[in-house]
Amino acid sequence: MKKALALVLTLALALALLAGCGSTPASSAAASGSSAASGSGAEPAESLGTVRYGIHQGASATQAGFLLDALELDDKHNFTGEVTVTTGPNVYSALAAGDMDIGYLGNGMGWHYFEDNAKIAILTIDNLTNDDRLLVRTTSDIGENEPLEGLYEKLPGKTLACDLTTTPGTFLKSLVNAINEGKDDADKIWYEDVEGAYPLKGAADKEIIILNTTNANITAAMQDTAVDCCICFANTRRALERDTENYRVAATTFTHLSNTITPSTWAVNKDFAAQNPELVQAFVDALVEAMDYRADEANWETCVEMAIPFDQLSEEDYDRDAAYWPTKEDLKGYWETDDSIGFTYLEQIRASHMGSNGLDADTAPQAKDVILVDFIRNATAD
């Protein structure tokens, strides 16, 4: 087999498999997509080397890293890609340890860019996510796209299931910040986060009760009617959303937090980037081509067809509306100058984590210092 697919089996993945989410060898996806790959027919040059990179399980039709492999863009750009399918925390841990070179991270792991002596840097934004959503039971007094003031009145006292350590935790923090804007500390709603009460512990009747559980376990958690609502993403969110008899969407990033969007990113081990700049550039070139392919609605059906056998999912499990998928031209605009909007998005990632995980706004690195911006500028220059 030309490529290696390392399946990192974690509890979250095991639960996802029980829920019907799985994976098949990456070579199968590559074979399915080989006809879509472009090539000159010329004798291939000596490979630049191997990039070990990580993606998340499920919804691979929207994952640029999967499409890079499925379209054999590593061959086109003269390197070998070795794909690991795992969770965001495992991608970060492997990157930090030097066991992985490049990886896809949701904003739940974004705080690691701003640590002292961070081991990772950003290569580019991947998408502007709208995947995390607040879902409530149809019997709830919380309505569809409930206004912020309504959420202020109705969320306290309810039990909310979500994973505070990943992107739902960031979504919840941003949502609570938006709800509490302009209110006195004593009047703010709050919840117990992984580091203690957030915001400051206030009145008992203003607390949201948290059931901290993995995204893969949300469906099971919602079987308990004592759990009123949840924040979830990907296939779990899609399954609950389709169950319109029992659930409705109360808040999304685009409806409630569009001015604080925190994108997903591609991270690189800093030492690997310093030692292998040509190889990293080839990967980013291929990644941008995969992202441009994904952004074209005409390719969506092909993306889904390639992803289904890989993910072992059904066509309805894929949601093009889960994010805004940037084109190559978009990406060029994001990073063209030092004050382009890409840096605004990075500032929003930074702001979403300040005050958490030991990060302090006065000492944490600035957004411009956590991205190796020349790679994406080179990849989008033509």
Tab-separated table of C-alpha atoms in Angstrom:
chain	number	residue	atom	x	y	z
A	1	MET	CA	0.000	0.000	0.000
A	2	LYS	CA	1.322	3.423	-0.998
A	3	LYS	CA	-0.048	5.162	2.046
A	4	ALA	CA	-0.405	4.310	5.709
A	5	LEU	CA	-3.561	4.929	7.676
A	6	ALA	CA	-2.935	4.881	11.411
A	7	LEU	CA	-6.134	4.367	13.367
A	8	VAL	CA	-5.709	5.820	16.859
A	9	LEU	CA	-8.422	4.163	18.912
A	10	THR	CA	-9.576	6.377	21.746
A	11	LEU	CA	-12.672	6.194	23.883
A	12	ALA	CA	-14.274	8.922	21.774
A	13	LEU	CA	-13.599	6.993	18.591
A	14	ALA	CA	-14.855	3.768	20.106
A	15	LEU	CA	-18.097	5.445	21.074
A	16	ALA	CA	-18.329	6.985	17.626
A	17	LEU	CA	-17.971	3.547	16.086
A	18	LEU	CA	-20.771	2.248	18.300
A	19	ALA	CA	-22.901	5.080	16.989
A	20	GLY	CA	-22.199	4.000	13.436
A	21	CYS	CA	-19.107	6.098	12.669
A	22	GLY	CA	-16.048	4.285	11.399
A	23	SER	CA	-13.321	4.296	8.816
A	24	THR	CA	-11.954	2.161	6.043
A	25	PRO	CA	-8.376	2.211	4.771
A	26	ALA	CA	-7.283	5.460	3.199
A	27	SER	CA	-6.186	3.569	0.118
A	28	SER	CA	-9.841	2.827	-0.650
A	29	ALA	CA	-10.631	6.532	-0.603
A	30	ALA	CA	-7.619	7.252	-2.759
A	31	ALA	CA	-8.719	4.650	-5.284
A	32	SER	CA	-12.197	6.145	-5.398
A	33	GLY	CA	-10.830	9.595	-6.092
A	34	SER	CA	-7.937	8.739	-8.388
A	35	SER	CA	-9.834	9.749	-11.514
A	36	ALA	CA	-10.270	13.263	-10.098
A	37	ALA	CA	-6.540	13.755	-9.515
A	38	SER	CA	-4.553	15.646	-12.093
A	39	GLY	CA	-1.154	14.586	-13.384
A	40	SER	CA	1.205	15.375	-16.243
A	41	GLY	CA	2.245	11.814	-17.056
A	42	ALA	CA	5.889	12.863	-16.725
A	43	GLU	CA	8.444	10.798	-14.846
A	44	PRO	CA	7.933	11.665	-11.162
A	45	ALA	CA	10.720	13.516	-9.393
A	46	GLU	CA	12.276	12.116	-6.249
A	47	SER	CA	9.838	12.549	-3.358
A	48	LEU	CA	10.409	15.480	-1.046
A	49	GLY	CA	9.658	13.166	1.860
A	50	THR	CA	6.815	12.019	4.081
A	51	VAL	CA	4.323	14.126	6.015
A	52	ARG	CA	2.532	12.436	8.905
A	53	TYR	CA	-0.708	14.351	9.297
A	54	GLY	CA	-3.858	14.015	11.339
A	55	ILE	CA	-7.535	14.513	10.579
A	56	HIS	CA	-10.692	13.930	12.603
A	57	GLN	CA	-13.003	10.977	12.123
A	58	GLY	CA	-16.292	11.370	10.258
A	59	ALA	CA	-17.700	13.894	7.773
A	60	SER	CA	-14.659	13.420	5.546
A	61	ALA	CA	-16.390	14.970	2.525
A	62	THR	CA	-15.675	18.321	4.170
A	63	GLN	CA	-12.169	17.487	5.394
A	64	ALA	CA	-9.432	18.960	3.222
A	65	GLY	CA	-6.936	16.469	4.623
A	66	PHE	CA	-9.079	13.549	3.492
A	67	LEU	CA	-9.602	15.099	0.053
A	68	LEU	CA	-5.869	15.705	-0.308
A	69	ASP	CA	-5.403	11.962	0.084
A	70	ALA	CA	-8.439	10.888	-1.932
A	71	LEU	CA	-7.442	13.051	-4.900
A	72	GLU	CA	-3.803	11.909	-4.603
A	73	LEU	CA	-2.599	15.475	-4.365
A	74	ASP	CA	0.426	14.343	-2.379
A	75	ASP	CA	1.626	12.538	-5.513
A	76	LYS	CA	0.964	15.634	-7.592
A	77	HIS	CA	2.942	17.807	-5.188
A	78	ASN	CA	5.737	15.252	-4.834
A	79	PHE	CA	5.480	14.031	-1.247
A	80	THR	CA	4.019	11.048	0.595
A	81	GLY	CA	1.142	11.618	2.993
A	82	GLU	CA	0.574	9.302	5.946
A	83	VAL	CA	-2.848	9.939	7.474
A	84	THR	CA	-3.883	9.413	11.086
A	85	VAL	CA	-7.600	9.481	11.921
A	86	THR	CA	-8.186	10.524	15.527
A	87	THR	CA	-9.551	13.257	17.806
A	88	GLY	CA	-8.432	16.857	18.152
A	89	PRO	CA	-6.766	16.358	21.564
A	90	ASN	CA	-4.833	13.390	20.175
A	91	VAL	CA	-3.749	15.386	17.131
A	92	TYR	CA	-2.382	18.086	19.422
A	93	SER	CA	-0.640	15.605	21.733
A	94	ALA	CA	1.040	13.862	18.784
A	95	LEU	CA	2.121	17.175	17.256
A	96	ALA	CA	3.589	18.388	20.539
A	97	ALA	CA	5.450	15.112	21.016
A	98	GLY	CA	6.850	15.121	17.485
A	99	ASP	CA	4.942	11.948	16.609
A	100	MET	CA	2.923	13.835	13.976
A	101	ASP	CA	4.083	16.616	11.675
A	102	ILE	CA	0.905	18.486	10.663
A	103	GLY	CA	-2.689	18.229	11.874
A	104	TYR	CA	-6.195	19.628	11.733
A	105	LEU	CA	-7.421	21.290	14.943
A	106	GLY	CA	-10.755	22.759	15.941
A	107	ASN	CA	-10.714	25.867	18.113
A	108	GLY	CA	-11.144	23.712	21.208
A	109	MET	CA	-7.405	22.996	20.924
A	110	GLY	CA	-6.569	26.515	19.696
A	111	TRP	CA	-5.327	27.703	23.093
A	112	HIS	CA	-2.176	25.601	22.656
A	113	TYR	CA	-0.908	28.079	20.054
A	114	PHE	CA	-0.739	30.712	22.791
A	115	GLU	CA	1.086	28.695	25.448
A	116	ASP	CA	4.565	29.620	26.612
A	117	ASN	CA	7.080	27.715	24.476
A	118	ALA	CA	4.312	26.355	22.238
A	119	LYS	CA	5.390	23.365	20.157
A	120	ILE	CA	2.975	24.126	17.322
A	121	ALA	CA	2.260	26.976	14.924
A	122	ILE	CA	-0.612	27.712	12.538
A	123	LEU	CA	-0.293	27.058	8.806
A	124	THR	CA	-3.720	28.366	7.796
A	125	ILE	CA	-7.388	28.630	8.668
A	126	ASP	CA	-9.352	25.694	7.280
A	127	ASN	CA	-12.960	26.910	7.469
A	128	LEU	CA	-15.310	29.256	9.275
A	129	THR	CA	-17.265	26.747	11.257
A	130	ASN	CA	-20.985	26.697	11.893
A	131	ASP	CA	-20.908	23.099	13.090
A	132	ASP	CA	-21.329	23.492	16.866
A	133	ARG	CA	-24.971	24.236	17.688
A	134	LEU	CA	-27.193	24.498	20.747
A	135	LEU	CA	-30.016	21.957	20.422
A	136	VAL	CA	-33.034	21.865	22.719
A	137	ARG	CA	-35.955	19.508	23.065
A	138	THR	CA	-39.102	20.496	21.195
A	139	THR	CA	-40.871	20.467	24.574
A	140	SER	CA	-38.506	23.192	25.828
A	141	ASP	CA	-39.530	26.800	26.403
A	142	ILE	CA	-36.427	27.753	24.371
A	143	GLY	CA	-37.434	28.423	20.785
A	144	GLU	CA	-35.718	28.077	17.425
A	145	ASN	CA	-32.971	30.721	17.076
A	146	GLU	CA	-33.920	32.010	20.513
A	147	PRO	CA	-32.801	35.655	21.037
A	148	LEU	CA	-29.945	36.246	23.469
A	149	GLU	CA	-32.244	37.836	26.044
A	150	GLY	CA	-34.502	34.798	25.856
A	151	LEU	CA	-31.506	32.525	26.453
A	152	TYR	CA	-30.574	34.691	29.440
A	153	GLU	CA	-33.994	34.085	30.960
A	154	LYS	CA	-34.386	30.420	30.026
A	155	LEU	CA	-30.968	28.690	30.107
A	156	PRO	CA	-30.270	29.025	33.877
A	157	GLY	CA	-31.397	25.942	35.781
A	158	LYS	CA	-31.288	23.737	32.697
A	159	THR	CA	-28.903	20.814	32.319
A	160	LEU	CA	-26.742	21.142	29.220
A	161	ALA	CA	-24.628	18.290	27.833
A	162	CYS	CA	-21.435	19.113	25.952
A	163	ASP	CA	-17.702	18.482	25.867
A	164	LEU	CA	-16.150	21.490	27.588
A	165	THR	CA	-12.650	20.488	26.452
A	166	THR	CA	-13.308	20.772	22.705
A	167	THR	CA	-15.120	23.169	20.345
A	168	PRO	CA	-18.536	22.943	22.105
A	169	GLY	CA	-16.816	24.351	25.182
A	170	THR	CA	-15.568	27.312	23.162
A	171	PHE	CA	-19.017	27.785	21.626
A	172	LEU	CA	-20.640	27.781	25.074
A	173	LYS	CA	-18.150	30.280	26.448
A	174	SER	CA	-18.723	32.616	23.474
A	175	LEU	CA	-22.481	32.232	23.790
A	176	VAL	CA	-22.461	33.004	27.522
A	177	ASN	CA	-20.227	36.029	26.862
A	178	ALA	CA	-22.728	37.294	24.280
A	179	ILE	CA	-25.675	36.678	26.613
A	180	ASN	CA	-23.951	38.468	29.500
A	181	GLU	CA	-22.699	41.468	27.546
A	182	GLY	CA	-23.467	44.701	29.397
A	183	LYS	CA	-24.760	42.965	32.519
A	184	ASP	CA	-23.382	43.446	36.020
A	185	ASP	CA	-21.335	40.545	37.397
A	186	ALA	CA	-24.031	39.718	39.937
A	187	ASP	CA	-26.590	39.316	37.160
A	188	LYS	CA	-24.550	37.191	34.779
A	189	ILE	CA	-25.437	33.594	34.008
A	190	TRP	CA	-22.625	31.134	34.728
A	191	TYR	CA	-21.595	27.474	34.731
A	192	GLU	CA	-18.873	25.269	36.157
A	193	ASP	CA	-16.186	24.941	33.493
A	194	VAL	CA	-13.187	22.601	33.703
A	195	GLU	CA	-11.253	25.169	35.729
A	196	GLY	CA	-14.041	26.316	38.034
A	197	ALA	CA	-17.043	28.605	37.752
A	198	TYR	CA	-17.409	30.625	34.558
A	199	PRO	CA	-17.772	33.506	34.516
A	200	LEU	CA	-17.487	34.273	38.228
A	201	LYS	CA	-19.764	32.161	40.348
A	202	GLY	CA	-22.941	34.185	40.788
A	203	ALA	CA	-26.455	33.707	42.033
A	204	ALA	CA	-27.680	30.123	42.290
A	205	ASP	CA	-30.639	30.850	40.060
A	206	LYS	CA	-28.298	31.986	37.251
A	207	GLU	CA	-26.355	28.708	36.949
A	208	ILE	CA	-26.460	26.456	33.871
A	209	ILE	CA	-25.920	22.849	34.989
A	210	ILE	CA	-23.260	21.132	32.866
A	211	LEU	CA	-23.023	17.460	31.962
A	212	ASN	CA	-19.466	17.322	30.609
A	213	THR	CA	-19.353	14.417	28.145
A	214	THR	CA	-17.777	13.549	24.816
A	215	ASN	CA	-19.480	14.561	21.594
A	216	ALA	CA	-19.872	10.902	20.648
A	217	ASN	CA	-21.791	10.301	23.901
A	218	ILE	CA	-24.281	13.158	23.434
A	219	THR	CA	-26.948	10.995	21.774
A	220	ALA	CA	-26.868	8.565	24.679
A	221	ALA	CA	-26.863	11.426	27.193
A	222	MET	CA	-29.986	12.921	25.625
A	223	GLN	CA	-31.874	9.699	26.301
A	224	ASP	CA	-32.087	10.943	29.871
A	225	THR	CA	-34.964	13.436	29.900
A	226	ALA	CA	-33.314	15.209	32.822
A	227	VAL	CA	-30.827	16.574	30.268
A	228	ASP	CA	-32.580	19.559	28.721
A	229	CYS	CA	-30.262	20.566	25.899
A	230	CYS	CA	-26.875	19.984	24.335
A	231	ILE	CA	-24.124	21.525	22.246
A	232	CYS	CA	-22.712	19.093	19.704
A	233	PHE	CA	-21.171	18.889	16.253
A	234	ALA	CA	-20.535	16.683	13.206
A	235	ASN	CA	-22.549	13.478	12.794
A	236	THR	CA	-23.973	13.613	16.305
A	237	ARG	CA	-25.394	17.060	15.645
A	238	ARG	CA	-26.691	16.021	12.233
A	239	ALA	CA	-28.536	13.007	13.647
A	240	LEU	CA	-30.233	15.035	16.367
A	241	GLU	CA	-31.090	17.864	13.974
A	242	ARG	CA	-32.832	15.433	11.627
A	243	ASP	CA	-34.985	14.271	14.536
A	244	THR	CA	-37.250	17.310	14.228
A	245	GLU	CA	-39.937	15.642	16.303
A	246	ASN	CA	-37.710	15.810	19.366
A	247	TYR	CA	-35.110	18.558	18.792
A	248	ARG	CA	-34.742	22.055	17.380
A	249	VAL	CA	-31.784	24.399	16.894
A	250	ALA	CA	-31.715	27.231	19.412
A	251	ALA	CA	-28.390	28.873	18.484
A	252	THR	CA	-25.553	28.547	15.957
A	253	THR	CA	-22.348	30.444	15.306
A	254	PHE	CA	-23.831	32.144	12.267
A	255	THR	CA	-27.111	33.133	13.957
A	256	HIS	CA	-25.732	34.263	17.314
A	257	LEU	CA	-21.946	34.672	17.181
A	258	SER	CA	-21.091	35.755	13.646
A	259	ASN	CA	-18.879	38.574	14.920
A	260	THR	CA	-16.800	36.183	17.035
A	261	ILE	CA	-16.268	33.300	14.601
A	262	THR	CA	-13.354	31.122	15.697
A	263	PRO	CA	-12.135	29.028	12.755
A	264	SER	CA	-10.565	25.612	12.674
A	265	THR	CA	-6.892	25.584	11.721
A	266	TRP	CA	-4.037	23.478	10.397
A	267	ALA	CA	-1.130	23.172	12.831
A	268	VAL	CA	2.481	22.186	12.253
A	269	ASN	CA	5.165	21.028	14.647
A	270	LYS	CA	7.553	23.998	14.738
A	271	ASP	CA	10.709	21.881	14.612
A	272	PHE	CA	9.399	19.937	11.612
A	273	ALA	CA	8.624	23.183	9.774
A	274	ALA	CA	12.076	24.599	10.503
A	275	GLN	CA	13.817	21.424	9.323
A	276	ASN	CA	11.598	20.711	6.288
A	277	PRO	CA	10.399	24.005	4.763
A	278	GLU	CA	10.169	22.686	1.193
A	279	LEU	CA	8.171	19.652	2.316
A	280	VAL	CA	5.804	21.774	4.423
A	281	GLN	CA	5.325	24.131	1.476
A	282	ALA	CA	4.409	21.195	-0.770
A	283	PHE	CA	1.853	20.030	1.806
A	284	VAL	CA	0.280	23.484	2.099
A	285	ASP	CA	0.161	23.775	-1.711
A	286	ALA	CA	-1.700	20.446	-1.869
A	287	LEU	CA	-3.945	21.399	1.045
A	288	VAL	CA	-5.000	24.655	-0.623
A	289	GLU	CA	-5.796	22.749	-3.817
A	290	ALA	CA	-7.948	20.314	-1.792
A	291	MET	CA	-9.717	23.208	-0.066
A	292	ASP	CA	-10.400	24.898	-3.403
A	293	TYR	CA	-11.830	21.625	-4.728
A	294	ARG	CA	-14.047	21.299	-1.649
A	295	ALA	CA	-15.320	24.882	-1.982
A	296	ASP	CA	-16.727	24.241	-5.469
A	297	GLU	CA	-20.348	23.104	-5.066
A	298	ALA	CA	-20.032	21.192	-8.339
A	299	ASN	CA	-17.622	18.817	-6.572
A	300	TRP	CA	-19.788	18.186	-3.499
A	301	GLU	CA	-21.396	15.005	-4.817
A	302	THR	CA	-17.986	13.546	-5.666
A	303	CYS	CA	-16.633	14.497	-2.230
A	304	VAL	CA	-19.519	12.648	-0.580
A	305	GLU	CA	-19.139	9.609	-2.847
A	306	MET	CA	-15.463	9.329	-1.893
A	307	ALA	CA	-16.141	9.852	1.805
A	308	ILE	CA	-19.008	7.380	2.309
A	309	PRO	CA	-16.923	4.148	2.155
A	310	PHE	CA	-14.161	5.796	4.181
A	311	ASP	CA	-16.448	7.002	6.988
A	312	GLN	CA	-19.018	4.184	6.696
A	313	LEU	CA	-21.750	6.808	6.820
A	314	SER	CA	-24.745	7.689	4.661
A	315	GLU	CA	-25.228	10.569	2.255
A	316	GLU	CA	-27.476	12.428	4.693
A	317	ASP	CA	-24.678	12.508	7.271
A	318	TYR	CA	-22.782	15.127	5.278
A	319	ASP	CA	-23.624	18.787	5.735
A	320	ARG	CA	-22.223	21.393	3.397
A	321	ASP	CA	-23.795	24.076	5.601
A	322	ALA	CA	-21.667	23.137	8.611
A	323	ALA	CA	-19.182	25.860	7.700
A	324	TYR	CA	-18.079	28.357	5.123
A	325	TRP	CA	-15.505	26.558	2.979
A	326	PRO	CA	-12.953	29.092	1.671
A	327	THR	CA	-11.637	29.066	-1.881
A	328	LYS	CA	-8.013	29.611	-2.806
A	329	GLU	CA	-8.921	33.203	-3.633
A	330	ASP	CA	-10.538	33.599	-0.190
A	331	LEU	CA	-7.400	32.276	1.474
A	332	LYS	CA	-5.260	34.675	-0.500
A	333	GLY	CA	-7.396	37.534	0.811
A	334	TYR	CA	-7.252	36.237	4.374
A	335	TRP	CA	-3.447	36.504	4.498
A	336	GLU	CA	-2.454	38.988	1.776
A	337	THR	CA	-1.325	41.706	4.187
A	338	ASP	CA	-0.526	41.911	7.885
A	339	ASP	CA	-3.919	43.483	8.596
A	340	SER	CA	-6.033	41.162	6.427
A	341	ILE	CA	-9.085	39.454	7.913
A	342	GLY	CA	-7.254	36.185	8.581
A	343	PHE	CA	-5.439	37.889	11.431
A	344	THR	CA	-8.772	39.121	12.772
A	345	TYR	CA	-9.957	35.516	12.889
A	346	LEU	CA	-6.784	34.537	14.754
A	347	GLU	CA	-7.374	37.367	17.233
A	348	GLN	CA	-10.838	35.901	17.827
A	349	ILE	CA	-9.330	32.475	18.525
A	350	ARG	CA	-6.933	34.120	20.965
A	351	ALA	CA	-9.688	36.107	22.682
A	352	SER	CA	-11.884	33.036	23.065
A	353	HIS	CA	-9.240	31.382	25.249
A	354	MET	CA	-7.969	34.263	27.373
A	355	GLY	CA	-8.689	33.679	31.042
A	356	SER	CA	-8.779	29.920	30.503
A	357	ASN	CA	-6.078	27.232	30.660
A	358	GLY	CA	-3.733	29.654	32.428
A	359	LEU	CA	-3.598	32.104	29.496
A	360	ASP	CA	-3.257	35.799	30.271
A	361	ALA	CA	-3.941	38.499	27.682
A	362	ASP	CA	-0.916	40.514	28.822
A	363	THR	CA	1.601	37.689	28.420
A	364	ALA	CA	0.241	35.261	25.813
A	365	PRO	CA	1.727	35.505	22.285
A	366	GLN	CA	-0.056	37.752	19.818
A	367	ALA	CA	-2.019	36.283	16.923
A	368	LYS	CA	0.533	37.407	14.336
A	369	ASP	CA	3.226	35.462	16.180
A	370	VAL	CA	1.535	32.042	16.092
A	371	ILE	CA	1.238	31.633	12.309
A	372	LEU	CA	3.988	30.765	9.821
A	373	VAL	CA	2.260	32.946	7.269
A	374	ASP	CA	4.756	32.639	4.396
A	375	PHE	CA	3.624	29.081	3.636
A	376	ILE	CA	-0.005	30.054	2.941
A	377	ARG	CA	1.040	33.233	1.130
A	378	ASN	CA	3.276	31.201	-1.177
A	379	ALA	CA	0.518	28.633	-1.761
A	380	THR	CA	-2.000	31.299	-2.790
A	381	ALA	CA	0.336	33.632	-4.680
A	382	ASP	CA	-0.612	32.587	-8.228
